[in-house]
Amino acid sequence: MTTGGPAGDGAARRGPAGEGPAGEGPAAGTVVRTVGEHALLVELPDPAGVTALYGWLRARQSAGELPTVEEIVPAARTVLLDGVTDAPALARLLRTARPDPAAATAGPLVEVPTVYDGADLAEVAGLWGVPPEEAVRIHSAPEYVVAFCGFAPGFGYLTGLPARYEVPRRATPRSAVPAGSVALAGPYTGVYPRSSPGGWQLLGRTALPLWDTTRTPAALLAPGTRIRFTPVRGAAS
Amino acid sequence: MTVRTEGPAGLVVVRPGPLTTVQDLGRRGVAHLGVPRAGAVDEPALRAANRLVGNDPGAAALETTLGGVAVRALRPLLVAVAGAPAPVRVDGRPAPWGAQVAVPAGAVLDVGAATAGVRAYLAVAGGIAVPPVLGSRSADLLSGLGPAPLAVGDRLPVGPRPPHRPTPELVPLPAPPTVLVLRLRLGPHADWFAPDSVARLARDTYRAAPASNRIALRTDGPPLLRARDGELPSEGMVLGAVQVPPDGRPVVFLADHPTTGGYPVVGVVPRADLAAAAQTRPGTPVRFTVLPGTPLPAGPG
């Protein structure tokens, strides 16, 4: 373990060579930074590492083996631990972390019946160089996983589509995207939990309520949840 | 008119003021679902107002913004106002600020415009008993969770009188700042900015910008210059994070801040300094005192 990173930034970096026996500790390239006085930010080398570490932390928390942490927030390349009362103890524990990548695919499976009639389906199919029916097949083929949530309560950033199908956001965002819209941008697929402005490419829609504060749990999609989009015929909208 | 009842209505809104919301200590443990924490922006003031009426310190109260609020009691109420100093009246007669006030059934309690600061807290013995959403009664103005900002005619439920003995005296709280001094613990992305630019942050004076709200205290002043280009992948954000958007003006995250963000965070303001930020009016000078980041213990790998 070397203490590195920018001056005064409180970053602890695990050397790329990796000290200690192989297979122990976090992946090479993992960096732990302090964020103010009550939080640690763990930077991972890749998104799969985020999902694996998040799963590991939740499992430790459920087992009562995690020092006090109020929030565990995965994101694109990081896991934030906020509301930490003993940062040094948590930093020590993180050094022993052995996230299992397989555990990242062990979340609950949610099936999302989707009517593929989105306003941007033809355009996305064009970007992929396939007819719209084939675009539907491509998008509904993989099993997705919620990498992280953000933007709005219950909005999950879903990974699983092969990288060659990445599409840009729309040049001009829409002022209102209907609730239930299934959309695509960059490496992510998402489902708008409620009507909101949005710049993602709309492939279709689902009637499945993703967010309902009168339900437990309120969010159908949480980090680690697996998703399948099932094409269904829908009434004309 | 909105009727929100969990128990019997305790008060009705006569004048909602520019922005009055129900706030408690906010939503905890749900940031991973994209749910902001929300809650009182000036948490010590909320706690103080609640203690004055014998509530749990985190009971839901009304948070006003600059212009106060007026409510009619539907039954006898014990209330207290803390936070931003403001004239308090019951049916037009002056009543004390920062102390218990008995409001008879049918009387109008009026919290006037703040004479300093921004946010006053009106606590009612029993607490504002709107139904909790994800463990909190707070209005979250970023994502629209919890009760909407108050409107004329809203009837709000008030819970049963708490068993605690009210604290007779207001806990002394600092006056709203004439110059806001914020300590800034550097990191996690101080290295995204030119070192001399970060050093200048400690010397330059900023001003609280008019666009400040429950989400953030925005500042006007010399832009922080980036040492590197590019975008940061979205990452989790904490209360007090000082995010720097492309215009280079530091933005201090308050209660309704988003759970994730994509602009680099130069440093974090300790929570103890955020109550003053919550009471800072637009135009007030803002100074940052730069502290080094907290080192993590190096240990055996």
Coordinates of C-alpha atoms in Angstrom, one line a residue:
Chain A
M1 CA 0.0 0.0 0.0
T2 CA 1.3 3.4 -0.9
T3 CA -0.2 6.7 -0.1
G4 CA -0.3 8.5 -3.3
G5 CA -2.7 10.6 -5.4
P6 CA -2.7 14.4 -5.5
A7 CA -1.2 16.4 -2.7
G8 CA -3.4 16.8 0.3
D9 CA -6.1 14.7 -1.4
G10 CA -5.9 11.8 1.1
A11 CA -5.8 9.2 -1.6
A12 CA -4.5 5.7 -0.9
R13 CA -3.6 3.8 -4.0
R14 CA -3.0 0.1 -4.3
G15 CA 0.1 -0.3 -6.5
P16 CA -0.5 -1.7 -9.9
A17 CA 1.8 -4.6 -9.1
G18 CA -0.4 -5.5 -6.2
E19 CA 1.1 -6.2 -2.9
G20 CA 0.2 -9.3 -1.0
P21 CA -0.8 -12.7 -2.3
A22 CA -2.6 -12.9 -5.6
G23 CA -6.3 -12.8 -5.3
E24 CA -6.4 -10.9 -2.1
G25 CA -7.5 -7.3 -1.7
P26 CA -9.2 -5.0 -4.2
A27 CA -8.3 -5.0 -7.8
A28 CA -5.2 -3.3 -9.0
G29 CA -5.9 0.4 -9.8
T30 CA -8.4 0.7 -7.0
V31 CA -8.0 4.1 -5.3
V32 CA -9.6 5.2 -2.0
R33 CA -10.1 8.9 -1.5
T34 CA -11.5 10.9 1.5
V35 CA -14.4 13.2 0.7
G36 CA -14.7 15.7 3.5
E37 CA -14.9 14.3 7.0
H38 CA -17.6 11.6 6.7
A39 CA -17.1 9.9 3.4
L40 CA -14.8 7.8 1.3
L41 CA -14.8 7.5 -2.4
V42 CA -13.5 4.2 -3.9
E43 CA -12.4 4.5 -7.6
L44 CA -12.5 1.2 -9.5
P45 CA -10.7 0.3 -12.7
D46 CA -13.9 -0.6 -14.5
P47 CA -17.8 -0.6 -14.1
A48 CA -17.8 -4.4 -13.4
G49 CA -15.6 -3.7 -10.4
V50 CA -18.1 -1.1 -9.1
T51 CA -21.0 -3.6 -9.2
A52 CA -18.9 -6.3 -7.6
L53 CA -17.7 -4.0 -4.8
Y54 CA -21.2 -2.6 -4.2
G55 CA -22.5 -6.2 -3.9
W56 CA -19.6 -7.1 -1.5
L57 CA -20.3 -4.0 0.7
R58 CA -24.0 -4.7 0.9
A59 CA -23.4 -8.3 1.8
R60 CA -20.9 -7.2 4.6
Q61 CA -23.5 -4.7 5.8
S62 CA -26.3 -7.3 5.9
A63 CA -23.9 -9.5 7.9
G64 CA -23.2 -6.7 10.3
E65 CA -19.6 -6.7 9.4
L66 CA -19.4 -3.1 8.1
P67 CA -18.6 -0.1 10.3
T68 CA -21.3 2.5 10.3
V69 CA -22.1 3.8 6.8
E70 CA -25.3 5.7 6.1
E71 CA -25.2 5.6 2.3
I72 CA -23.5 3.3 -0.2
V73 CA -23.8 5.0 -3.6
P74 CA -22.4 3.2 -6.7
A75 CA -21.8 5.3 -9.8
A76 CA -20.1 4.9 -13.2
R77 CA -16.6 4.1 -11.8
T78 CA -16.9 4.8 -8.1
V79 CA -18.6 3.7 -4.9
L80 CA -19.2 6.4 -2.4
L81 CA -19.5 5.6 1.3
D82 CA -21.1 8.5 3.1
G83 CA -22.1 9.0 6.7
V84 CA -19.0 7.1 7.8
T85 CA -18.1 7.4 11.5
D86 CA -14.8 5.5 11.5
A87 CA -13.1 6.2 8.1
P88 CA -9.7 4.5 9.0
A89 CA -11.5 1.3 10.0
L90 CA -13.5 1.3 6.8
A91 CA -10.4 2.0 4.8
R92 CA -8.7 -0.9 6.4
L93 CA -11.7 -3.2 5.6
L94 CA -11.7 -2.0 2.0
R95 CA -8.1 -3.2 1.7
T96 CA -9.3 -6.7 2.5
A97 CA -12.2 -6.5 0.1
R98 CA -12.5 -9.5 -2.2
P99 CA -15.5 -8.7 -4.4
D100 CA -16.7 -11.6 -6.3
P101 CA -17.5 -10.6 -9.9
A102 CA -20.0 -13.5 -10.1
A103 CA -22.0 -12.0 -7.2
A104 CA -22.7 -9.0 -9.4
T105 CA -25.0 -11.2 -11.5
A106 CA -26.9 -12.6 -8.5
G107 CA -29.4 -9.8 -8.0
P108 CA -33.2 -10.2 -8.5
L109 CA -34.5 -10.5 -12.1
V110 CA -37.1 -8.0 -13.3
E111 CA -38.9 -8.6 -16.6
V112 CA -39.9 -5.4 -18.3
P113 CA -42.6 -5.9 -20.9
T114 CA -41.8 -3.3 -23.6
V115 CA -43.7 -2.0 -26.6
Y116 CA -41.0 -1.1 -29.0
D117 CA -42.6 1.8 -30.8
G118 CA -40.3 4.6 -29.6
A119 CA -39.9 7.9 -31.5
D120 CA -36.2 7.2 -32.1
L121 CA -36.4 3.4 -32.9
A122 CA -35.9 4.0 -36.6
E123 CA -33.0 6.4 -36.0
V124 CA -31.3 4.0 -33.7
A125 CA -31.8 1.1 -36.1
G126 CA -30.3 3.3 -38.8
L127 CA -27.2 4.0 -36.5
W128 CA -26.9 0.3 -36.0
G129 CA -27.4 -0.3 -39.8
V130 CA -30.2 -2.8 -39.2
P131 CA -34.0 -2.8 -39.8
P132 CA -36.1 -1.8 -36.8
E133 CA -37.3 -5.4 -36.1
E134 CA -33.6 -6.4 -35.8
A135 CA -32.9 -3.4 -33.5
V136 CA -35.7 -4.7 -31.2
R137 CA -34.1 -8.1 -31.2
I138 CA -30.7 -6.7 -30.4
H139 CA -32.0 -4.5 -27.6
S140 CA -34.1 -7.3 -26.0
A141 CA -31.5 -10.0 -26.3
P142 CA -29.1 -9.2 -23.4
E143 CA -29.7 -9.5 -19.7
Y144 CA -29.0 -6.1 -18.2
V145 CA -27.9 -5.1 -14.7
V146 CA -28.6 -1.8 -12.9
A147 CA -25.1 -0.4 -12.6
F148 CA -26.2 2.6 -10.5
C149 CA -29.2 4.9 -10.0
G150 CA -29.4 8.7 -10.3
F151 CA -30.9 11.5 -12.3
A152 CA -34.3 10.9 -10.7
P153 CA -35.6 8.5 -7.9
G154 CA -35.8 5.0 -9.4
F155 CA -33.9 5.8 -12.6
G156 CA -31.4 3.0 -13.2
Y157 CA -28.4 3.1 -15.5
L158 CA -28.5 -0.3 -17.1
T159 CA -25.5 -2.0 -18.6
G160 CA -25.5 -5.1 -20.7
L161 CA -25.8 -3.9 -24.3
P162 CA -22.6 -4.7 -26.3
A163 CA -20.3 -1.6 -26.7
R164 CA -20.7 -1.6 -30.4
Y165 CA -24.3 -0.5 -30.0
E166 CA -23.5 2.7 -28.1
V167 CA -25.4 5.7 -29.5
P168 CA -25.1 9.4 -28.7
R169 CA -27.7 11.4 -26.8
R170 CA -30.0 13.4 -29.0
A171 CA -28.6 16.8 -30.0
T172 CA -31.6 18.5 -28.6
P173 CA -33.1 17.0 -25.4
R174 CA -36.9 16.7 -25.3
S175 CA -38.6 18.9 -22.8
A176 CA -40.9 16.0 -21.7
V177 CA -40.2 12.3 -22.1
P178 CA -43.3 10.2 -21.1
A179 CA -43.1 8.0 -18.0
G180 CA -42.2 4.4 -18.8
S181 CA -40.1 5.4 -21.8
V182 CA -37.3 2.8 -22.5
A183 CA -34.3 4.8 -23.8
L184 CA -30.7 4.5 -24.7
A185 CA -27.6 6.8 -24.5
G186 CA -23.9 6.0 -24.4
P187 CA -23.3 2.6 -22.8
Y188 CA -26.6 2.8 -20.9
T189 CA -30.2 1.8 -21.2
G190 CA -32.7 3.4 -18.9
V191 CA -36.5 3.6 -18.2
Y192 CA -37.9 7.0 -17.2
P193 CA -39.7 6.4 -13.9
R194 CA -41.9 9.5 -14.5
S195 CA -42.3 12.2 -17.1
S196 CA -39.3 14.4 -17.2
P197 CA -37.0 16.2 -19.7
G198 CA -34.6 13.9 -21.3
G199 CA -32.0 13.6 -24.1
W200 CA -31.9 9.8 -24.5
Q201 CA -33.0 7.9 -27.6
L202 CA -36.5 6.5 -27.2
L203 CA -36.9 2.9 -28.2
G204 CA -40.2 2.0 -26.6
R205 CA -42.3 2.1 -23.5
T206 CA -43.4 -0.1 -20.6
A207 CA -46.5 0.1 -18.4
L208 CA -44.6 -1.4 -15.5
P209 CA -44.5 1.2 -12.7
L210 CA -40.8 1.6 -11.8
W211 CA -41.3 4.0 -9.0
D212 CA -44.2 4.0 -6.5
T213 CA -43.7 5.5 -3.1
T214 CA -46.8 3.7 -1.8
R215 CA -45.1 0.3 -2.6
T216 CA -42.4 -1.5 -0.7
P217 CA -39.9 -1.3 -2.2
A218 CA -40.6 2.0 -3.9
A219 CA -38.0 1.4 -6.6
L220 CA -38.3 -1.6 -8.8
L221 CA -34.7 -1.1 -10.0
A222 CA -31.9 -0.9 -7.5
P223 CA -28.1 -1.4 -8.1
G224 CA -27.5 -5.0 -8.9
T225 CA -31.1 -5.7 -10.1
R226 CA -31.0 -7.8 -13.4
I227 CA -33.4 -6.8 -16.2
R228 CA -34.8 -8.4 -19.3
F229 CA -36.8 -6.4 -21.8
T230 CA -39.6 -8.5 -23.3
P231 CA -41.1 -7.2 -26.6
V232 CA -44.9 -7.1 -26.4
R233 CA -47.5 -5.8 -28.7
G234 CA -49.2 -2.7 -27.3
A235 CA -52.2 -0.6 -28.0
A236 CA -51.5 2.3 -30.3
S237 CA -50.4 5.2 -28.2
Chain B
M1 CA -56.9 23.5 -2.0
T2 CA -55.0 20.4 -0.9
V3 CA -56.1 18.4 2.0
R4 CA -53.4 16.3 3.5
T5 CA -54.4 14.3 6.5
E6 CA -52.8 11.6 8.5
G7 CA -54.5 12.8 11.6
P8 CA -56.9 15.7 12.2
A9 CA -56.0 18.9 10.5
G10 CA -54.2 21.2 12.9
L11 CA -53.7 24.3 10.8
V12 CA -54.6 25.9 7.5
V13 CA -52.3 28.0 5.4
V14 CA -53.4 31.6 5.1
R15 CA -50.3 33.1 3.4
P16 CA -47.7 30.6 2.1
G17 CA -45.0 33.2 1.6
P18 CA -42.5 32.9 -1.4
L19 CA -41.6 29.3 -0.5
T20 CA -42.6 27.4 2.6
T21 CA -42.0 23.6 2.8
V22 CA -42.4 20.9 5.3
Q23 CA -39.0 19.7 6.5
D24 CA -37.5 17.2 9.0
L25 CA -34.1 15.6 9.0
G26 CA -34.6 14.2 5.5
R27 CA -34.3 10.8 3.8
R28 CA -31.4 8.6 4.8
G29 CA -30.1 5.4 3.4
V30 CA -31.8 5.7 0.0
A31 CA -29.2 7.7 -2.0
H32 CA -28.3 4.5 -4.0
L33 CA -31.9 4.7 -5.4
G34 CA -31.3 8.3 -6.7
V35 CA -33.2 9.8 -3.8
P36 CA -31.8 13.1 -2.4
R37 CA -31.5 13.5 1.3
A38 CA -33.6 16.7 1.5
G39 CA -34.5 17.9 5.1
A40 CA -34.0 21.3 6.8
V41 CA -31.2 23.3 5.2
D42 CA -30.5 24.9 8.5
E43 CA -30.6 21.8 10.7
P44 CA -29.6 23.3 14.0
A45 CA -32.4 25.9 13.7
L46 CA -34.9 23.1 13.0
R47 CA -33.7 21.2 16.1
A48 CA -33.8 24.4 18.2
A49 CA -37.4 25.3 17.2
N50 CA -38.5 21.7 17.9
R51 CA -36.9 21.7 21.4
L52 CA -38.8 24.9 22.3
V53 CA -42.1 23.1 21.8
G54 CA -41.0 19.8 23.3
N55 CA -40.8 17.9 20.0
D56 CA -38.2 15.4 19.1
P57 CA -35.4 17.5 17.5
G58 CA -36.1 16.0 14.1
A59 CA -39.9 16.4 14.0
A60 CA -41.3 17.9 10.8
A61 CA -41.7 21.7 10.9
L62 CA -42.3 24.5 8.3
E63 CA -39.2 26.0 6.6
T64 CA -39.9 29.5 5.2
T65 CA -37.8 31.4 2.7
L66 CA -37.3 35.2 3.2
G67 CA -41.0 36.1 3.3
G68 CA -42.4 34.1 6.2
V69 CA -45.7 32.3 6.4
A70 CA -49.1 32.7 8.1
V71 CA -51.3 29.9 9.3
R72 CA -54.6 29.7 11.2
A73 CA -54.8 27.3 14.1
L74 CA -57.7 24.9 13.9
R75 CA -57.2 24.0 17.5
P76 CA -55.0 25.4 20.3
L77 CA -51.4 25.1 19.2
L78 CA -48.0 25.6 20.9
V79 CA -45.5 26.9 18.4
A80 CA -42.0 28.4 18.2
V81 CA -40.0 30.2 15.5
A82 CA -36.2 29.9 15.2
G83 CA -33.6 30.3 12.4
A84 CA -33.8 33.6 10.6
P85 CA -35.1 36.3 12.9
A86 CA -38.5 37.5 11.9
P87 CA -41.4 39.4 13.5
V88 CA -44.0 37.0 15.0
R89 CA -47.7 38.0 15.5
V90 CA -50.8 36.3 16.7
D91 CA -53.9 37.9 15.4
G92 CA -51.8 41.0 14.8
R93 CA -50.4 41.2 18.3
P94 CA -46.6 40.9 18.6
A95 CA -45.4 37.6 20.0
P96 CA -41.8 36.4 20.8
W97 CA -39.4 34.9 18.3
G98 CA -37.3 32.1 19.6
A99 CA -39.7 31.2 22.3
Q100 CA -42.9 29.3 22.9
V101 CA -46.1 30.9 21.6
A102 CA -49.6 29.7 22.4
V103 CA -51.9 30.1 19.5
P104 CA -55.6 29.9 20.4
A105 CA -58.0 28.0 18.1
G106 CA -59.0 30.2 15.2
A107 CA -56.1 32.7 15.6
V108 CA -53.7 33.5 12.8
L109 CA -50.0 33.0 13.5
D110 CA -48.0 35.3 11.2
V111 CA -44.2 34.9 10.7
G112 CA -43.2 38.0 8.9
A113 CA -40.3 38.6 6.4
A114 CA -36.9 37.7 7.9
T115 CA -35.0 40.7 9.1
A116 CA -31.8 38.9 8.5
G117 CA -30.9 35.5 7.1
V118 CA -33.2 33.4 4.8
R119 CA -34.9 30.5 6.5
A120 CA -37.1 30.6 9.6
Y121 CA -38.4 27.3 11.1
L122 CA -42.0 27.2 12.5
A123 CA -42.3 24.2 14.8
V124 CA -45.6 23.1 16.2
A125 CA -45.9 20.9 19.3
G126 CA -46.7 17.4 17.9
G127 CA -45.0 18.1 14.6
I128 CA -46.4 18.5 11.1
A129 CA -47.9 15.0 10.6
V130 CA -48.1 14.6 6.8
P131 CA -47.6 11.0 5.8
P132 CA -43.9 10.1 5.5
V133 CA -42.4 9.2 2.2
L134 CA -39.4 6.8 2.4
G135 CA -39.0 7.6 6.0
S136 CA -39.3 11.3 5.9
R137 CA -41.9 14.1 5.7
S138 CA -39.5 16.5 3.9
A139 CA -40.3 18.2 0.6
D140 CA -37.6 17.4 -1.9
L141 CA -37.7 20.1 -4.5
L142 CA -35.1 18.5 -6.8
S143 CA -37.1 15.3 -7.3
G144 CA -40.6 16.3 -6.2
L145 CA -40.9 13.8 -3.3
G146 CA -42.8 14.6 -0.2
P147 CA -45.4 17.4 0.2
A148 CA -45.5 20.2 -2.3
P149 CA -44.6 23.7 -1.2
L150 CA -47.5 25.2 0.8
A151 CA -50.3 26.9 -1.0
V152 CA -53.2 29.0 0.4
G153 CA -55.8 26.8 1.9
D154 CA -53.6 23.8 2.5
R155 CA -54.7 22.0 5.7
L156 CA -51.9 20.3 7.5
P157 CA -52.3 17.7 10.2
V158 CA -50.5 18.2 13.5
G159 CA -49.5 15.2 15.6
P160 CA -50.3 14.6 19.3
R161 CA -48.6 16.7 21.9
P162 CA -45.2 15.2 22.7
P163 CA -44.4 13.9 26.1
H164 CA -41.2 15.9 26.4
R165 CA -40.9 19.0 28.5
P166 CA -40.3 22.0 26.2
T167 CA -37.0 23.8 26.5
P168 CA -37.9 27.2 27.8
E169 CA -34.9 29.0 26.3
L170 CA -33.7 29.1 22.7
V171 CA -30.3 27.4 22.3
P172 CA -28.0 30.2 21.2
L173 CA -27.4 30.0 17.5
P174 CA -25.0 32.2 15.4
A175 CA -26.7 35.2 13.8
P176 CA -27.0 35.0 10.0
P177 CA -23.6 35.9 8.4
T178 CA -22.7 39.3 7.0
V179 CA -19.7 37.5 5.6
L180 CA -20.0 33.8 5.0
V181 CA -16.8 31.9 5.9
L182 CA -16.7 28.3 4.7
R183 CA -14.0 25.9 5.5
L184 CA -13.2 23.7 2.6
R185 CA -11.6 20.3 3.0
L186 CA -9.8 19.7 -0.3
G187 CA -10.6 16.6 -2.4
P188 CA -11.6 14.4 -4.0
H189 CA -10.8 16.3 -7.2
A190 CA -8.7 19.3 -6.2
D191 CA -6.1 18.0 -8.7
W192 CA -8.5 18.8 -11.5
F193 CA -7.8 22.5 -10.9
A194 CA -4.7 24.6 -11.4
P195 CA -2.8 24.7 -8.0
D196 CA -2.5 28.5 -8.1
S197 CA -6.2 28.7 -8.9
V198 CA -7.0 26.6 -5.8
A199 CA -4.6 28.8 -3.8
R200 CA -6.5 31.9 -5.0
L201 CA -9.8 30.4 -3.9
A202 CA -8.6 31.1 -0.3
R203 CA -7.8 34.7 -1.1
D204 CA -10.6 35.8 -3.4
T205 CA -14.0 36.9 -2.2
Y206 CA -17.1 35.4 -3.8
R207 CA -20.7 36.4 -3.4
A208 CA -23.7 34.3 -2.8
A209 CA -25.6 34.2 -6.2
P210 CA -29.3 34.9 -6.6
A211 CA -29.8 31.4 -8.1
S212 CA -29.0 29.8 -4.7
N213 CA -31.8 27.5 -3.4
R214 CA -32.3 24.4 -1.4
I215 CA -30.2 22.4 -3.8
A216 CA -27.1 24.6 -3.6
L217 CA -25.5 27.9 -2.6
R218 CA -24.2 29.2 -5.8
T219 CA -21.4 31.7 -5.9
D220 CA -20.2 34.5 -8.2
G221 CA -16.6 35.3 -8.3
P222 CA -13.3 34.6 -10.1
P223 CA -13.6 31.3 -11.9
L224 CA -11.6 28.3 -10.8
L225 CA -9.3 27.2 -13.7
R226 CA -9.1 23.6 -14.6
A227 CA -5.7 21.9 -14.8
R228 CA -7.2 19.1 -17.0
D229 CA -10.0 18.8 -19.5
G230 CA -12.5 16.1 -19.9
E231 CA -15.5 15.0 -18.1
L232 CA -15.8 13.1 -14.9
P233 CA -17.9 10.0 -15.0
S234 CA -20.9 10.5 -12.7
E235 CA -20.1 9.8 -9.1
G236 CA -21.8 10.0 -5.7
M237 CA -22.1 13.4 -4.1
V238 CA -22.1 14.4 -0.4
L239 CA -23.8 17.2 1.5
G240 CA -21.4 20.2 1.4
A241 CA -19.6 19.1 -1.7
V242 CA -18.2 22.1 -3.7
Q243 CA -18.8 21.2 -7.3
V244 CA -17.3 23.3 -10.0
P245 CA -19.3 23.4 -13.3
P246 CA -17.6 24.5 -16.5
D247 CA -18.1 28.2 -15.7
G248 CA -15.6 27.8 -12.8
R249 CA -17.9 29.2 -10.1
P250 CA -18.1 27.0 -7.0
V251 CA -21.5 25.5 -6.1
V252 CA -21.9 24.3 -2.5
F253 CA -24.4 21.4 -2.3
L254 CA -27.2 21.8 0.3
A255 CA -30.0 19.5 1.4
D256 CA -31.7 18.9 -2.0
H257 CA -28.5 18.1 -3.9
P258 CA -28.5 15.4 -6.5
T259 CA -27.2 12.0 -5.4
T260 CA -24.7 11.8 -8.3
G261 CA -22.9 14.4 -10.3
G262 CA -20.5 14.7 -13.2
Y263 CA -18.5 17.9 -12.4
P264 CA -15.3 17.7 -10.3
V265 CA -15.6 18.4 -6.6
V266 CA -12.7 20.6 -5.4
G267 CA -13.5 20.1 -1.8
V268 CA -16.1 19.6 0.9
V269 CA -17.5 22.1 3.4
P270 CA -17.8 20.6 6.9
R271 CA -21.5 20.2 8.0
A272 CA -21.0 22.5 10.9
D273 CA -20.6 25.4 8.4
L274 CA -23.7 24.7 6.3
A275 CA -26.2 26.2 8.7
A276 CA -24.6 29.6 8.0
A277 CA -24.7 28.9 4.3
A278 CA -28.4 28.2 4.6
Q279 CA -28.9 31.7 6.1
T280 CA -26.8 33.6 3.5
R281 CA -28.6 36.0 1.4
P282 CA -27.7 36.7 -2.3
G283 CA -25.0 39.3 -2.5
T284 CA -23.4 38.3 0.8
P285 CA -19.6 38.0 0.5
V286 CA -18.4 34.4 0.7
R287 CA -14.8 33.4 1.7
F288 CA -13.3 29.9 1.6
T289 CA -10.7 28.8 4.2
V290 CA -8.8 26.0 2.5
L291 CA -7.9 22.9 4.6
P292 CA -5.8 20.1 3.4
G293 CA -7.5 16.8 2.6
T294 CA -7.8 14.2 5.4
P295 CA -5.0 11.7 4.9
L296 CA -5.9 8.0 5.1
P297 CA -3.7 5.9 7.2
A298 CA -1.2 4.0 5.2
G299 CA -1.1 0.4 6.4
P300 CA 0.1 -3.0 5.6
G301 CA -1.4 -4.0 2.3

